């Protein structure tokens, strides 16, 4: 899709749909939303729907940041404590590496 | 008589094809899963040739038989698709496409993730995996079937083509793969160029109806900008149909069929038959013709609506001519190069890689001259096969001897 050829209301619609979709545990969608509409929201000259697009993009960026924080904490926690946790860690492990840790 | 395509378009296709092949080769060389023989598709019932003590005769007749069976299945699937399209059963087709891309995006990439993690011995928990797969899959579905940034759509198409190629490399017996590639070349030529060829009929029907042909399964190098039903649309945008080298991965559409027939959807190593990937592949193969909807046709259709709405369309007058390549072609290029690299030899791999790119150049050249839908497989795959066998039989021992005796050319 080329945003340059899309009408303004459609752009707003798309941005909003991506924003709402991101609430379904989809930080990637929020990330894509913020990157894709970044230029539209901040670097283009003013047009009618831009204010709303801007709010959606900012909220998507915040959402992405929050999720990245959550994911990083969890992954670090898991990787460092996997051996220590014993049975529980094994149960939630998708892959248990071979060899001696 | 200027050419419709220039170097820019060739490069626009080189990048995705090379990326796809690079991913396949990288995976094959680092992960052994895809080169272990764990099971076979139900469509290739003759696989005694893979046992160590098989003689050449057995291998040959078995590969040919397998390839012909596959060809038959593909013919049938193509015709089914054509009939569905002719009788406007769009819902069925769309459902088929969605189900198959669902499977590709979730199931196959889940397996891929598991296998890669295993190869690098990295621990991972279910929660992270679930989140990753969910994000990857859903965003993929959105980008491919709905609206999304072009770059992301291209990236996803490359990824699923590579996944599909890997599945093929795993589940086809060795010699059968090569024979299948050869057979596909012939099928592609016939299906696209003959007047009664199913793929050609499909393209022509789509052109008559002024519709894009399954845009979800075609790699487009620039934006698709088509408006169906331009007559009633208020802002009458031009329908710019790009030159399509259309190879629809109809295999992908056939996949869902098989999914229903599979009793348990488990994709575990111990299962003897893999019907899932096959259907995807058929769909891919079935619509593997490179179609170029000529600029002339494009011009005819766009000229008429252009006049009444000249003012608002003036900024859109510059047509972006992009090239479209069907995903089936990506898949088969990947299969060729992946199979070549699975023998462990980099010379052959590079030779096949170069051969495919050269073939692609030629195909685009022909496309620019003929301005019609063209099959993209024949030239590339022929070159690839020739280069593969000559390199492995002639060049490789030569290079080995040279480096063994420390003679540098």
GROMACS .gro file of C-alpha atoms in nm:
model
  510
    1UNK     CA    1   0.000   0.000   0.000
    2UNK     CA    2   0.131   0.336  -0.081
    3UNK     CA    3   0.013   0.588   0.171
    4UNK     CA    4   0.075   0.867  -0.071
    5UNK     CA    5  -0.216   0.758  -0.281
    6UNK     CA    6  -0.466   0.699  -0.007
    7UNK     CA    7  -0.728   0.946   0.095
    8UNK     CA    8  -0.689   1.115   0.431
    9UNK     CA    9  -0.993   0.960   0.595
   10UNK     CA   10  -0.877   0.619   0.482
   11UNK     CA   11  -0.539   0.684   0.636
   12UNK     CA   12  -0.703   0.776   0.964
   13UNK     CA   13  -0.917   0.467   0.946
   14UNK     CA   14  -0.621   0.244   0.883
   15UNK     CA   15  -0.422   0.399   1.162
   16UNK     CA   16  -0.711   0.358   1.400
   17UNK     CA   17  -0.765  -0.006   1.302
   18UNK     CA   18  -0.400  -0.083   1.354
   19UNK     CA   19  -0.410   0.090   1.691
   20UNK     CA   20  -0.715  -0.100   1.809
   21UNK     CA   21  -0.577  -0.426   1.675
   22UNK     CA   22  -0.264  -0.384   1.882
   23UNK     CA   23  -0.459  -0.436   2.201
   24UNK     CA   24  -0.492  -0.802   2.119
   25UNK     CA   25  -0.143  -0.874   2.251
   26UNK     CA   26   0.009  -0.748   1.928
   27UNK     CA   27   0.294  -0.512   2.008
   28UNK     CA   28   0.433  -0.579   1.662
   29UNK     CA   29   0.122  -0.427   1.514
   30UNK     CA   30   0.171  -0.117   1.725
   31UNK     CA   31   0.530  -0.100   1.618
   32UNK     CA   32   0.437  -0.126   1.250
   33UNK     CA   33   0.169   0.135   1.305
   34UNK     CA   34   0.407   0.384   1.461
   35UNK     CA   35   0.675   0.336   1.198
   36UNK     CA   36   0.443   0.340   0.902
   37UNK     CA   37   0.244   0.643   1.003
   38UNK     CA   38   0.533   0.830   1.158
   39UNK     CA   39   0.597   1.041   0.853
   40UNK     CA   40   0.228   1.104   0.810
   41UNK     CA   41   0.186   1.219   1.164
   42UNK     CA   42   0.493   1.429   1.219
   43UNK     CA   43   0.673   1.522   0.904
   44UNK     CA   44   0.393   1.619   0.673
   45UNK     CA   45   0.231   1.959   0.647
   46UNK     CA   46  -0.086   1.999   0.843
   47UNK     CA   47  -0.405   1.842   0.722
   48UNK     CA   48  -0.734   1.776   0.883
   49UNK     CA   49  -0.693   1.425   1.015
   50UNK     CA   50  -0.335   1.465   1.115
   51UNK     CA   51  -0.405   1.548   1.478
   52UNK     CA   52  -0.588   1.222   1.536
   53UNK     CA   53  -0.329   1.022   1.349
   54UNK     CA   54  -0.070   1.184   1.569
   55UNK     CA   55  -0.244   1.069   1.885
   56UNK     CA   56  -0.273   0.715   1.755
   57UNK     CA   57   0.091   0.705   1.655
   58UNK     CA   58   0.206   0.838   1.990
   59UNK     CA   59  -0.007   0.588   2.178
   60UNK     CA   60   0.122   0.308   1.956
   61UNK     CA   61   0.477   0.411   2.032
   62UNK     CA   62   0.408   0.413   2.404
   63UNK     CA   63   0.241   0.075   2.377
   64UNK     CA   64   0.537  -0.068   2.189
   65UNK     CA   65   0.778   0.066   2.449
   66UNK     CA   66   0.578  -0.084   2.733
   67UNK     CA   67   0.562  -0.423   2.564
   68UNK     CA   68   0.932  -0.421   2.486
   69UNK     CA   69   1.000  -0.356   2.852
   70UNK     CA   70   0.772  -0.639   2.960
   71UNK     CA   71   0.917  -0.884   2.711
   72UNK     CA   72   1.277  -0.797   2.790
   73UNK     CA   73   1.223  -0.835   3.162
   74UNK     CA   74   1.055  -1.169   3.120
   75UNK     CA   75   1.317  -1.309   2.882
   76UNK     CA   76   1.605  -1.199   3.102
   77UNK     CA   77   1.428  -1.341   3.406
   78UNK     CA   78   1.366  -1.670   3.238
   79UNK     CA   79   1.710  -1.716   3.088
   80UNK     CA   80   1.895  -1.639   3.407
   81UNK     CA   81   1.669  -1.834   3.637
   82UNK     CA   82   1.581  -2.125   3.417
   83UNK     CA   83   1.815  -2.369   3.578
   84UNK     CA   84   1.737  -2.250   3.928
   85UNK     CA   85   1.365  -2.291   3.889
   86UNK     CA   86   1.386  -2.659   3.822
   87UNK     CA   87   1.063  -2.832   3.737
   88UNK     CA   88   0.848  -2.527   3.667
   89UNK     CA   89   1.102  -2.396   3.422
   90UNK     CA   90   1.108  -2.726   3.238
   91UNK     CA   91   0.734  -2.735   3.215
   92UNK     CA   92   0.714  -2.397   3.046
   93UNK     CA   93   1.017  -2.455   2.828
   94UNK     CA   94   0.962  -2.486   2.460
   95UNK     CA   95   1.314  -2.603   2.414
   96UNK     CA   96   1.555  -2.734   2.669
   97UNK     CA   97   1.912  -2.701   2.549
   98UNK     CA   98   2.131  -3.004   2.546
   99UNK     CA   99   2.453  -3.033   2.737
  100UNK     CA  100   2.569  -2.907   3.071
  101UNK     CA  101   2.469  -2.548   3.148
  102UNK     CA  102   1.012   0.015  -2.988
  103UNK     CA  103   1.121   0.076  -2.638
  104UNK     CA  104   1.138  -0.197  -2.383
  105UNK     CA  105   0.876  -0.191  -2.118
  106UNK     CA  106   1.114  -0.284  -1.847
  107UNK     CA  107   1.453  -0.156  -1.773
  108UNK     CA  108   1.735  -0.249  -1.548
  109UNK     CA  109   1.551  -0.107  -1.252
  110UNK     CA  110   1.279  -0.367  -1.274
  111UNK     CA  111   1.527  -0.645  -1.307
  112UNK     CA  112   1.698  -0.531  -0.991
  113UNK     CA  113   1.364  -0.497  -0.816
  114UNK     CA  114   1.312  -0.865  -0.870
  115UNK     CA  115   1.669  -0.970  -0.805
  116UNK     CA  116   1.660  -0.855  -0.448
  117UNK     CA  117   1.363  -1.061  -0.329
  118UNK     CA  118   1.462  -1.369  -0.526
  119UNK     CA  119   1.815  -1.353  -0.389
  120UNK     CA  120   1.687  -1.296  -0.039
  121UNK     CA  121   1.459  -1.595  -0.063
  122UNK     CA  122   1.736  -1.816  -0.194
  123UNK     CA  123   1.977  -1.683   0.068
  124UNK     CA  124   1.736  -1.771   0.346
  125UNK     CA  125   1.687  -2.121   0.209
  126UNK     CA  126   2.058  -2.184   0.166
  127UNK     CA  127   2.142  -2.039   0.506
  128UNK     CA  128   1.887  -2.262   0.673
  129UNK     CA  129   1.992  -2.574   0.489
  130UNK     CA  130   2.354  -2.526   0.572
  131UNK     CA  131   2.301  -2.455   0.939
  132UNK     CA  132   2.004  -2.669   1.032
  133UNK     CA  133   2.013  -3.039   0.960
  134UNK     CA  134   1.642  -3.091   1.007
  135UNK     CA  135   1.557  -3.007   0.652
  136UNK     CA  136   1.804  -3.247   0.501
  137UNK     CA  137   1.710  -3.548   0.714
  138UNK     CA  138   1.466  -3.778   0.550
  139UNK     CA  139   1.187  -3.812   0.801
  140UNK     CA  140   0.882  -3.884   0.601
  141UNK     CA  141   0.736  -3.850   0.262
  142UNK     CA  142   0.434  -3.693   0.105
  143UNK     CA  143   0.153  -3.920   0.012
  144UNK     CA  144   0.197  -3.804  -0.345
  145UNK     CA  145   0.541  -3.956  -0.376
  146UNK     CA  146   0.477  -4.316  -0.290
  147UNK     CA  147   0.795  -4.449  -0.447
  148UNK     CA  148   1.086  -4.367  -0.231
  149UNK     CA  149   1.295  -4.681  -0.215
  150UNK     CA  150   1.547  -4.487  -0.418
  151UNK     CA  151   1.661  -4.313  -0.106
  152UNK     CA  152   1.787  -4.628   0.052
  153UNK     CA  153   2.158  -4.668   0.020
  154UNK     CA  154   2.156  -4.982  -0.188
  155UNK     CA  155   1.914  -4.872  -0.456
  156UNK     CA  156   2.040  -4.903  -0.808
  157UNK     CA  157   2.012  -4.634  -1.068
  158UNK     CA  158   1.731  -4.797  -1.259
  159UNK     CA  159   1.506  -4.806  -0.954
  160UNK     CA  160   1.584  -4.448  -0.874
  161UNK     CA  161   1.505  -4.333  -1.223
  162UNK     CA  162   1.172  -4.503  -1.265
  163UNK     CA  163   1.063  -4.411  -0.918
  164UNK     CA  164   1.148  -4.045  -0.960
  165UNK     CA  165   0.970  -4.027  -1.290
  166UNK     CA  166   0.664  -4.200  -1.145
  167UNK     CA  167   0.658  -3.970  -0.845
  168UNK     CA  168   0.696  -3.663  -1.060
  169UNK     CA  169   0.417  -3.770  -1.288
  170UNK     CA  170   0.188  -3.832  -0.994
  171UNK     CA  171   0.267  -3.485  -0.862
  172UNK     CA  172   0.207  -3.337  -1.203
  173UNK     CA  173  -0.128  -3.507  -1.221
  174UNK     CA  174  -0.228  -3.373  -0.884
  175UNK     CA  175  -0.122  -3.024  -0.986
  176UNK     CA  176  -0.317  -3.040  -1.310
  177UNK     CA  177  -0.624  -3.139  -1.118
  178UNK     CA  178  -0.579  -2.864  -0.862
  179UNK     CA  179  -0.525  -2.604  -1.131
  180UNK     CA  180  -0.836  -2.708  -1.312
  181UNK     CA  181  -1.035  -2.704  -0.990
  182UNK     CA  182  -0.910  -2.354  -0.920
  183UNK     CA  183  -0.993  -2.246  -1.271
  184UNK     CA  184  -1.345  -2.382  -1.240
  185UNK     CA  185  -1.393  -2.212  -0.907
  186UNK     CA  186  -1.278  -1.890  -1.056
  187UNK     CA  187  -1.492  -1.921  -1.366
  188UNK     CA  188  -1.803  -1.987  -1.167
  189UNK     CA  189  -1.724  -1.699  -0.939
  190UNK     CA  190  -1.694  -1.902  -0.621
  191UNK     CA  191  -1.475  -1.631  -0.481
  192UNK     CA  192  -1.559  -1.712  -0.124
  193UNK     CA  193  -1.425  -2.063  -0.161
  194UNK     CA  194  -1.106  -1.940  -0.319
  195UNK     CA  195  -1.052  -1.676  -0.056
  196UNK     CA  196  -1.122  -1.917   0.223
  197UNK     CA  197  -0.876  -2.159   0.069
  198UNK     CA  198  -0.609  -1.892   0.040
  199UNK     CA  199  -0.660  -1.768   0.391
  200UNK     CA  200  -0.651  -2.112   0.543
  201UNK     CA  201  -0.335  -2.203   0.360
  202UNK     CA  202  -0.152  -1.887   0.445
  203UNK     CA  203  -0.263  -1.934   0.804
  204UNK     CA  204  -0.099  -2.269   0.804
  205UNK     CA  205   0.218  -2.139   0.647
  206UNK     CA  206   0.245  -1.847   0.880
  207UNK     CA  207   0.174  -2.033   1.199
  208UNK     CA  208   0.248  -2.400   1.168
  209UNK     CA  209   0.550  -2.399   0.943
  210UNK     CA  210   0.714  -2.104   1.107
  211UNK     CA  211   0.656  -2.260   1.449
  212UNK     CA  212   0.840  -2.567   1.332
  213UNK     CA  213   1.109  -2.354   1.174
  214UNK     CA  214   1.158  -2.163   1.498
  215UNK     CA  215   1.181  -2.484   1.694
  216UNK     CA  216   1.431  -2.633   1.458
  217UNK     CA  217   1.654  -2.326   1.443
  218UNK     CA  218   1.655  -2.291   1.820
  219UNK     CA  219   1.747  -2.653   1.848
  220UNK     CA  220   2.035  -2.609   1.608
  221UNK     CA  221   2.173  -2.324   1.812
  222UNK     CA  222   2.086  -2.485   2.146
  223UNK     CA  223   1.902  -2.186   2.283
  224UNK     CA  224   1.647  -2.220   2.559
  225UNK     CA  225   1.306  -2.072   2.505
  226UNK     CA  226   0.984  -2.080   2.698
  227UNK     CA  227   0.636  -2.132   2.567
  228UNK     CA  228   0.518  -1.788   2.667
  229UNK     CA  229   0.773  -1.605   2.455
  230UNK     CA  230   0.722  -1.844   2.169
  231UNK     CA  231   0.347  -1.801   2.182
  232UNK     CA  232   0.377  -1.425   2.181
  233UNK     CA  233   0.628  -1.428   1.898
  234UNK     CA  234   0.428  -1.663   1.679
  235UNK     CA  235   0.104  -1.483   1.748
  236UNK     CA  236   0.253  -1.149   1.649
  237UNK     CA  237   0.434  -1.283   1.348
  238UNK     CA  238   0.133  -1.472   1.222
  239UNK     CA  239  -0.133  -1.209   1.274
  240UNK     CA  240   0.069  -0.923   1.133
  241UNK     CA  241   0.156  -1.149   0.841
  242UNK     CA  242  -0.209  -1.225   0.770
  243UNK     CA  243  -0.292  -0.856   0.788
  244UNK     CA  244  -0.012  -0.753   0.555
  245UNK     CA  245  -0.074  -1.021   0.300
  246UNK     CA  246  -0.450  -1.035   0.285
  247UNK     CA  247  -0.549  -0.690   0.387
  248UNK     CA  248  -0.361  -0.365   0.390
  249UNK     CA  249  -0.016  -0.315   0.514
  250UNK     CA  250   0.310  -0.146   0.430
  251UNK     CA  251   0.446  -0.278   0.102
  252UNK     CA  252   0.785  -0.352   0.245
  253UNK     CA  253   0.638  -0.573   0.513
  254UNK     CA  254   0.416  -0.751   0.264
  255UNK     CA  255   0.715  -0.824   0.043
  256UNK     CA  256   0.915  -0.945   0.341
  257UNK     CA  257   0.639  -1.181   0.451
  258UNK     CA  258   0.596  -1.320   0.102
  259UNK     CA  259   0.967  -1.389   0.080
  260UNK     CA  260   0.959  -1.561   0.417
  261UNK     CA  261   0.670  -1.788   0.335
  262UNK     CA  262   0.820  -1.878  -0.001
  263UNK     CA  263   1.142  -1.975   0.172
  264UNK     CA  264   0.950  -2.183   0.428
  265UNK     CA  265   0.762  -2.360   0.155
  266UNK     CA  266   1.081  -2.433  -0.036
  267UNK     CA  267   1.235  -2.580   0.278
  268UNK     CA  268   0.937  -2.805   0.331
  269UNK     CA  269   0.969  -2.929  -0.023
  270UNK     CA  270   1.334  -3.001   0.012
  271UNK     CA  271   1.264  -3.205   0.320
  272UNK     CA  272   0.976  -3.409   0.198
  273UNK     CA  273   1.063  -3.501  -0.155
  274UNK     CA  274   1.300  -3.789  -0.226
  275UNK     CA  275   1.628  -3.682  -0.380
  276UNK     CA  276   1.602  -3.769  -0.744
  277UNK     CA  277   1.233  -3.693  -0.746
  278UNK     CA  278   1.308  -3.331  -0.665
  279UNK     CA  279   1.514  -3.287  -0.977
  280UNK     CA  280   1.267  -3.464  -1.199
  281UNK     CA  281   0.984  -3.263  -1.048
  282UNK     CA  282   1.167  -2.942  -1.128
  283UNK     CA  283   1.209  -3.054  -1.486
  284UNK     CA  284   0.846  -3.155  -1.513
  285UNK     CA  285   0.736  -2.822  -1.369
  286UNK     CA  286   0.926  -2.641  -1.641
  287UNK     CA  287   0.731  -2.823  -1.905
  288UNK     CA  288   0.403  -2.781  -1.722
  289UNK     CA  289   0.463  -2.411  -1.680
  290UNK     CA  290   0.538  -2.366  -2.047
  291UNK     CA  291   0.232  -2.560  -2.150
  292UNK     CA  292  -0.009  -2.414  -1.900
  293UNK     CA  293   0.080  -2.056  -1.969
  294UNK     CA  294   0.152  -2.043  -2.337
  295UNK     CA  295  -0.089  -2.288  -2.494
  296UNK     CA  296  -0.422  -2.135  -2.585
  297UNK     CA  297  -0.606  -2.397  -2.386
  298UNK     CA  298  -0.368  -2.387  -2.095
  299UNK     CA  299  -0.554  -2.351  -1.766
  300UNK     CA  300  -0.333  -2.076  -1.636
  301UNK     CA  301  -0.372  -1.876  -1.951
  302UNK     CA  302  -0.748  -1.909  -1.935
  303UNK     CA  303  -0.732  -1.795  -1.575
  304UNK     CA  304  -0.538  -1.484  -1.667
  305UNK     CA  305  -0.761  -1.401  -1.957
  306UNK     CA  306  -1.075  -1.445  -1.752
  307UNK     CA  307  -0.935  -1.216  -1.489
  308UNK     CA  308  -0.847  -0.962  -1.750
  309UNK     CA  309  -1.192  -0.973  -1.901
  310UNK     CA  310  -1.344  -0.918  -1.565
  311UNK     CA  311  -1.097  -0.643  -1.490
  312UNK     CA  312  -0.995  -0.793  -1.163
  313UNK     CA  313  -0.658  -0.843  -1.005
  314UNK     CA  314  -0.574  -1.207  -0.982
  315UNK     CA  315  -0.537  -1.322  -0.622
  316UNK     CA  316  -0.324  -1.029  -0.518
  317UNK     CA  317  -0.255  -1.191  -0.186
  318UNK     CA  318  -0.025  -1.446  -0.340
  319UNK     CA  319   0.175  -1.243  -0.582
  320UNK     CA  320   0.489  -1.058  -0.505
  321UNK     CA  321   0.466  -0.709  -0.641
  322UNK     CA  322   0.766  -0.491  -0.660
  323UNK     CA  323   0.577  -0.165  -0.647
  324UNK     CA  324   0.244  -0.061  -0.518
  325UNK     CA  325  -0.058  -0.225  -0.657
  326UNK     CA  326  -0.296   0.045  -0.734
  327UNK     CA  327  -0.607  -0.099  -0.881
  328UNK     CA  328  -0.962  -0.001  -0.836
  329UNK     CA  329  -1.223  -0.250  -0.929
  330UNK     CA  330  -1.544  -0.104  -1.056
  331UNK     CA  331  -1.400   0.227  -1.148
  332UNK     CA  332  -1.713   0.337  -1.322
  333UNK     CA  333  -1.911   0.389  -1.008
  334UNK     CA  334  -1.634   0.511  -0.792
  335UNK     CA  335  -1.657   0.880  -0.719
  336UNK     CA  336  -1.289   0.950  -0.717
  337UNK     CA  337  -1.220   0.766  -1.032
  338UNK     CA  338  -0.875   0.638  -0.983
  339UNK     CA  339  -0.696   0.480  -1.266
  340UNK     CA  340  -0.655   0.115  -1.264
  341UNK     CA  341  -0.293   0.063  -1.299
  342UNK     CA  342  -0.225  -0.293  -1.362
  343UNK     CA  343   0.132  -0.360  -1.331
  344UNK     CA  344   0.309  -0.602  -1.545
  345UNK     CA  345   0.259  -0.919  -1.371
  346UNK     CA  346   0.486  -1.207  -1.382
  347UNK     CA  347   0.226  -1.394  -1.209
  348UNK     CA  348   0.294  -1.715  -1.047
  349UNK     CA  349   0.037  -1.775  -0.796
  350UNK     CA  350   0.128  -2.019  -0.530
  351UNK     CA  351  -0.182  -2.209  -0.587
  352UNK     CA  352  -0.023  -2.476  -0.387
  353UNK     CA  353  -0.097  -2.253  -0.099
  354UNK     CA  354  -0.461  -2.263  -0.180
  355UNK     CA  355  -0.467  -2.636  -0.214
  356UNK     CA  356  -0.314  -2.671   0.127
  357UNK     CA  357  -0.631  -2.621   0.326
  358UNK     CA  358  -0.791  -2.907   0.144
  359UNK     CA  359  -0.532  -3.137   0.275
  360UNK     CA  360  -0.560  -2.993   0.619
  361UNK     CA  361  -0.915  -3.116   0.645
  362UNK     CA  362  -0.820  -3.460   0.529
  363UNK     CA  363  -0.540  -3.492   0.776
  364UNK     CA  364  -0.671  -3.667   1.078
  365UNK     CA  365  -0.438  -3.511   1.321
  366UNK     CA  366  -0.282  -3.185   1.229
  367UNK     CA  367   0.036  -3.272   1.407
  368UNK     CA  368   0.344  -3.205   1.211
  369UNK     CA  369   0.567  -3.445   1.392
  370UNK     CA  370   0.859  -3.627   1.251
  371UNK     CA  371   0.717  -3.969   1.298
  372UNK     CA  372   0.429  -3.914   1.061
  373UNK     CA  373   0.495  -4.101   0.744
  374UNK     CA  374   0.306  -3.881   0.506
  375UNK     CA  375   0.304  -3.511   0.471
  376UNK     CA  376   0.003  -3.406   0.282
  377UNK     CA  377  -0.003  -3.058   0.421
  378UNK     CA  378   0.287  -2.909   0.240
  379UNK     CA  379   0.193  -3.083  -0.077
  380UNK     CA  380  -0.133  -2.907  -0.122
  381UNK     CA  381   0.033  -2.579  -0.063
  382UNK     CA  382   0.286  -2.663  -0.320
  383UNK     CA  383   0.033  -2.767  -0.572
  384UNK     CA  384  -0.141  -2.444  -0.545
  385UNK     CA  385   0.187  -2.273  -0.585
  386UNK     CA  386   0.267  -2.479  -0.885
  387UNK     CA  387  -0.072  -2.464  -1.034
  388UNK     CA  388  -0.051  -2.099  -1.080
  389UNK     CA  389   0.304  -2.060  -1.154
  390UNK     CA  390   0.300  -1.880  -1.473
  391UNK     CA  391   0.464  -1.551  -1.496
  392UNK     CA  392   0.203  -1.334  -1.633
  393UNK     CA  393   0.264  -1.006  -1.767
  394UNK     CA  394  -0.049  -0.824  -1.822
  395UNK     CA  395   0.075  -0.619  -2.103
  396UNK     CA  396   0.092  -0.251  -2.097
  397UNK     CA  397  -0.118  -0.247  -2.407
  398UNK     CA  398  -0.406  -0.405  -2.226
  399UNK     CA  399  -0.337  -0.177  -1.941
  400UNK     CA  400  -0.337   0.117  -2.170
  401UNK     CA  401  -0.666   0.022  -2.325
  402UNK     CA  402  -0.830  -0.002  -1.996
  403UNK     CA  403  -0.688   0.304  -1.844
  404UNK     CA  404  -0.723   0.531  -2.137
  405UNK     CA  405  -1.097   0.540  -2.137
  406UNK     CA  406  -1.153   0.637  -1.775
  407UNK     CA  407  -0.869   0.879  -1.790
  408UNK     CA  408  -1.041   1.136  -2.003
  409UNK     CA  409  -1.345   1.221  -1.796
  410UNK     CA  410  -1.150   1.270  -1.479
  411UNK     CA  411  -0.843   1.426  -1.620
  412UNK     CA  412  -0.804   1.693  -1.360
  413UNK     CA  413  -0.796   1.481  -1.053
  414UNK     CA  414  -0.588   1.217  -1.213
  415UNK     CA  415  -0.319   1.435  -1.342
  416UNK     CA  416  -0.098   1.373  -1.050
  417UNK     CA  417  -0.142   1.003  -1.099
  418UNK     CA  418  -0.052   1.005  -1.463
  419UNK     CA  419   0.292   0.867  -1.413
  420UNK     CA  420   0.241   0.497  -1.411
  421UNK     CA  421   0.454   0.301  -1.181
  422UNK     CA  422   0.543   0.002  -1.376
  423UNK     CA  423   0.618  -0.267  -1.138
  424UNK     CA  424   0.685  -0.629  -1.199
  425UNK     CA  425   0.497  -0.901  -1.029
  426UNK     CA  426   0.629  -1.244  -0.969
  427UNK     CA  427   0.421  -1.526  -0.835
  428UNK     CA  428   0.519  -1.695  -0.515
  429UNK     CA  429   0.536  -2.037  -0.675
  430UNK     CA  430   0.836  -1.923  -0.871
  431UNK     CA  431   1.009  -1.803  -0.558
  432UNK     CA  432   0.942  -2.139  -0.406
  433UNK     CA  433   1.086  -2.336  -0.692
  434UNK     CA  434   1.392  -2.121  -0.723
  435UNK     CA  435   1.442  -2.180  -0.354
  436UNK     CA  436   1.399  -2.554  -0.397
  437UNK     CA  437   1.657  -2.563  -0.674
  438UNK     CA  438   1.919  -2.370  -0.486
  439UNK     CA  439   1.845  -2.540  -0.156
  440UNK     CA  440   1.875  -2.885  -0.307
  441UNK     CA  441   2.200  -2.783  -0.472
  442UNK     CA  442   2.338  -2.658  -0.145
  443UNK     CA  443   2.224  -2.962   0.049
  444UNK     CA  444   2.491  -3.161  -0.127
  445UNK     CA  445   2.735  -2.955   0.069
  446UNK     CA  446   2.914  -2.788  -0.214
  447UNK     CA  447   2.936  -2.410  -0.240
  448UNK     CA  448   3.048  -2.401  -0.602
  449UNK     CA  449   2.733  -2.570  -0.718
  450UNK     CA  450   2.516  -2.351  -0.499
  451UNK     CA  451   2.668  -2.033  -0.635
  452UNK     CA  452   2.643  -2.161  -0.989
  453UNK     CA  453   2.273  -2.236  -0.948
  454UNK     CA  454   2.215  -1.900  -0.786
  455UNK     CA  455   2.378  -1.718  -1.077
  456UNK     CA  456   2.195  -1.935  -1.327
  457UNK     CA  457   1.858  -1.849  -1.178
  458UNK     CA  458   1.932  -1.479  -1.179
  459UNK     CA  459   2.045  -1.492  -1.539
  460UNK     CA  460   1.731  -1.683  -1.629
  461UNK     CA  461   1.526  -1.419  -1.454
  462UNK     CA  462   1.698  -1.149  -1.659
  463UNK     CA  463   1.616  -1.328  -1.978
  464UNK     CA  464   1.259  -1.383  -1.874
  465UNK     CA  465   1.216  -1.016  -1.797
  466UNK     CA  466   1.369  -0.928  -2.129
  467UNK     CA  467   1.121  -1.151  -2.305
  468UNK     CA  468   0.849  -0.999  -2.096
  469UNK     CA  469   0.948  -0.655  -2.208
  470UNK     CA  470   0.946  -0.763  -2.569
  471UNK     CA  471   0.633  -0.972  -2.577
  472UNK     CA  472   0.422  -0.785  -2.325
  473UNK     CA  473   0.217  -1.085  -2.233
  474UNK     CA  474   0.197  -1.319  -1.941
  475UNK     CA  475   0.501  -1.539  -1.947
  476UNK     CA  476   0.606  -1.836  -1.743
  477UNK     CA  477   0.896  -1.746  -1.520
  478UNK     CA  478   1.011  -2.094  -1.439
  479UNK     CA  479   1.134  -2.246  -1.764
  480UNK     CA  480   1.440  -2.042  -1.848
  481UNK     CA  481   1.565  -2.003  -1.494
  482UNK     CA  482   1.509  -2.360  -1.390
  483UNK     CA  483   1.659  -2.497  -1.710
  484UNK     CA  484   1.969  -2.291  -1.663
  485UNK     CA  485   1.975  -2.383  -1.298
  486UNK     CA  486   1.950  -2.755  -1.368
  487UNK     CA  487   2.214  -2.743  -1.638
  488UNK     CA  488   2.451  -2.543  -1.422
  489UNK     CA  489   2.389  -2.763  -1.123
  490UNK     CA  490   2.470  -3.090  -1.291
  491UNK     CA  491   2.760  -2.967  -1.497
  492UNK     CA  492   2.913  -2.792  -1.200
  493UNK     CA  493   2.884  -3.087  -0.970
  494UNK     CA  494   3.007  -3.331  -1.229
  495UNK     CA  495   3.270  -3.129  -1.409
  496UNK     CA  496   3.374  -2.819  -1.225
  497UNK     CA  497   3.383  -2.953  -0.873
  498UNK     CA  498   3.635  -3.234  -0.923
  499UNK     CA  499   3.841  -2.992  -1.129
  500UNK     CA  500   3.841  -2.733  -0.853
  501UNK     CA  501   3.921  -2.999  -0.595
  502UNK     CA  502   4.216  -3.124  -0.793
  503UNK     CA  503   4.342  -2.773  -0.840
  504UNK     CA  504   4.327  -2.682  -0.475
  505UNK     CA  505   4.471  -3.018  -0.376
  506UNK     CA  506   4.773  -2.954  -0.588
  507UNK     CA  507   4.784  -2.587  -0.493
  508UNK     CA  508   4.746  -2.455  -0.842
  509UNK     CA  509   4.562  -2.124  -0.848
  510UNK     CA  510   4.401  -1.997  -1.161
   0.00000   0.00000   0.00000
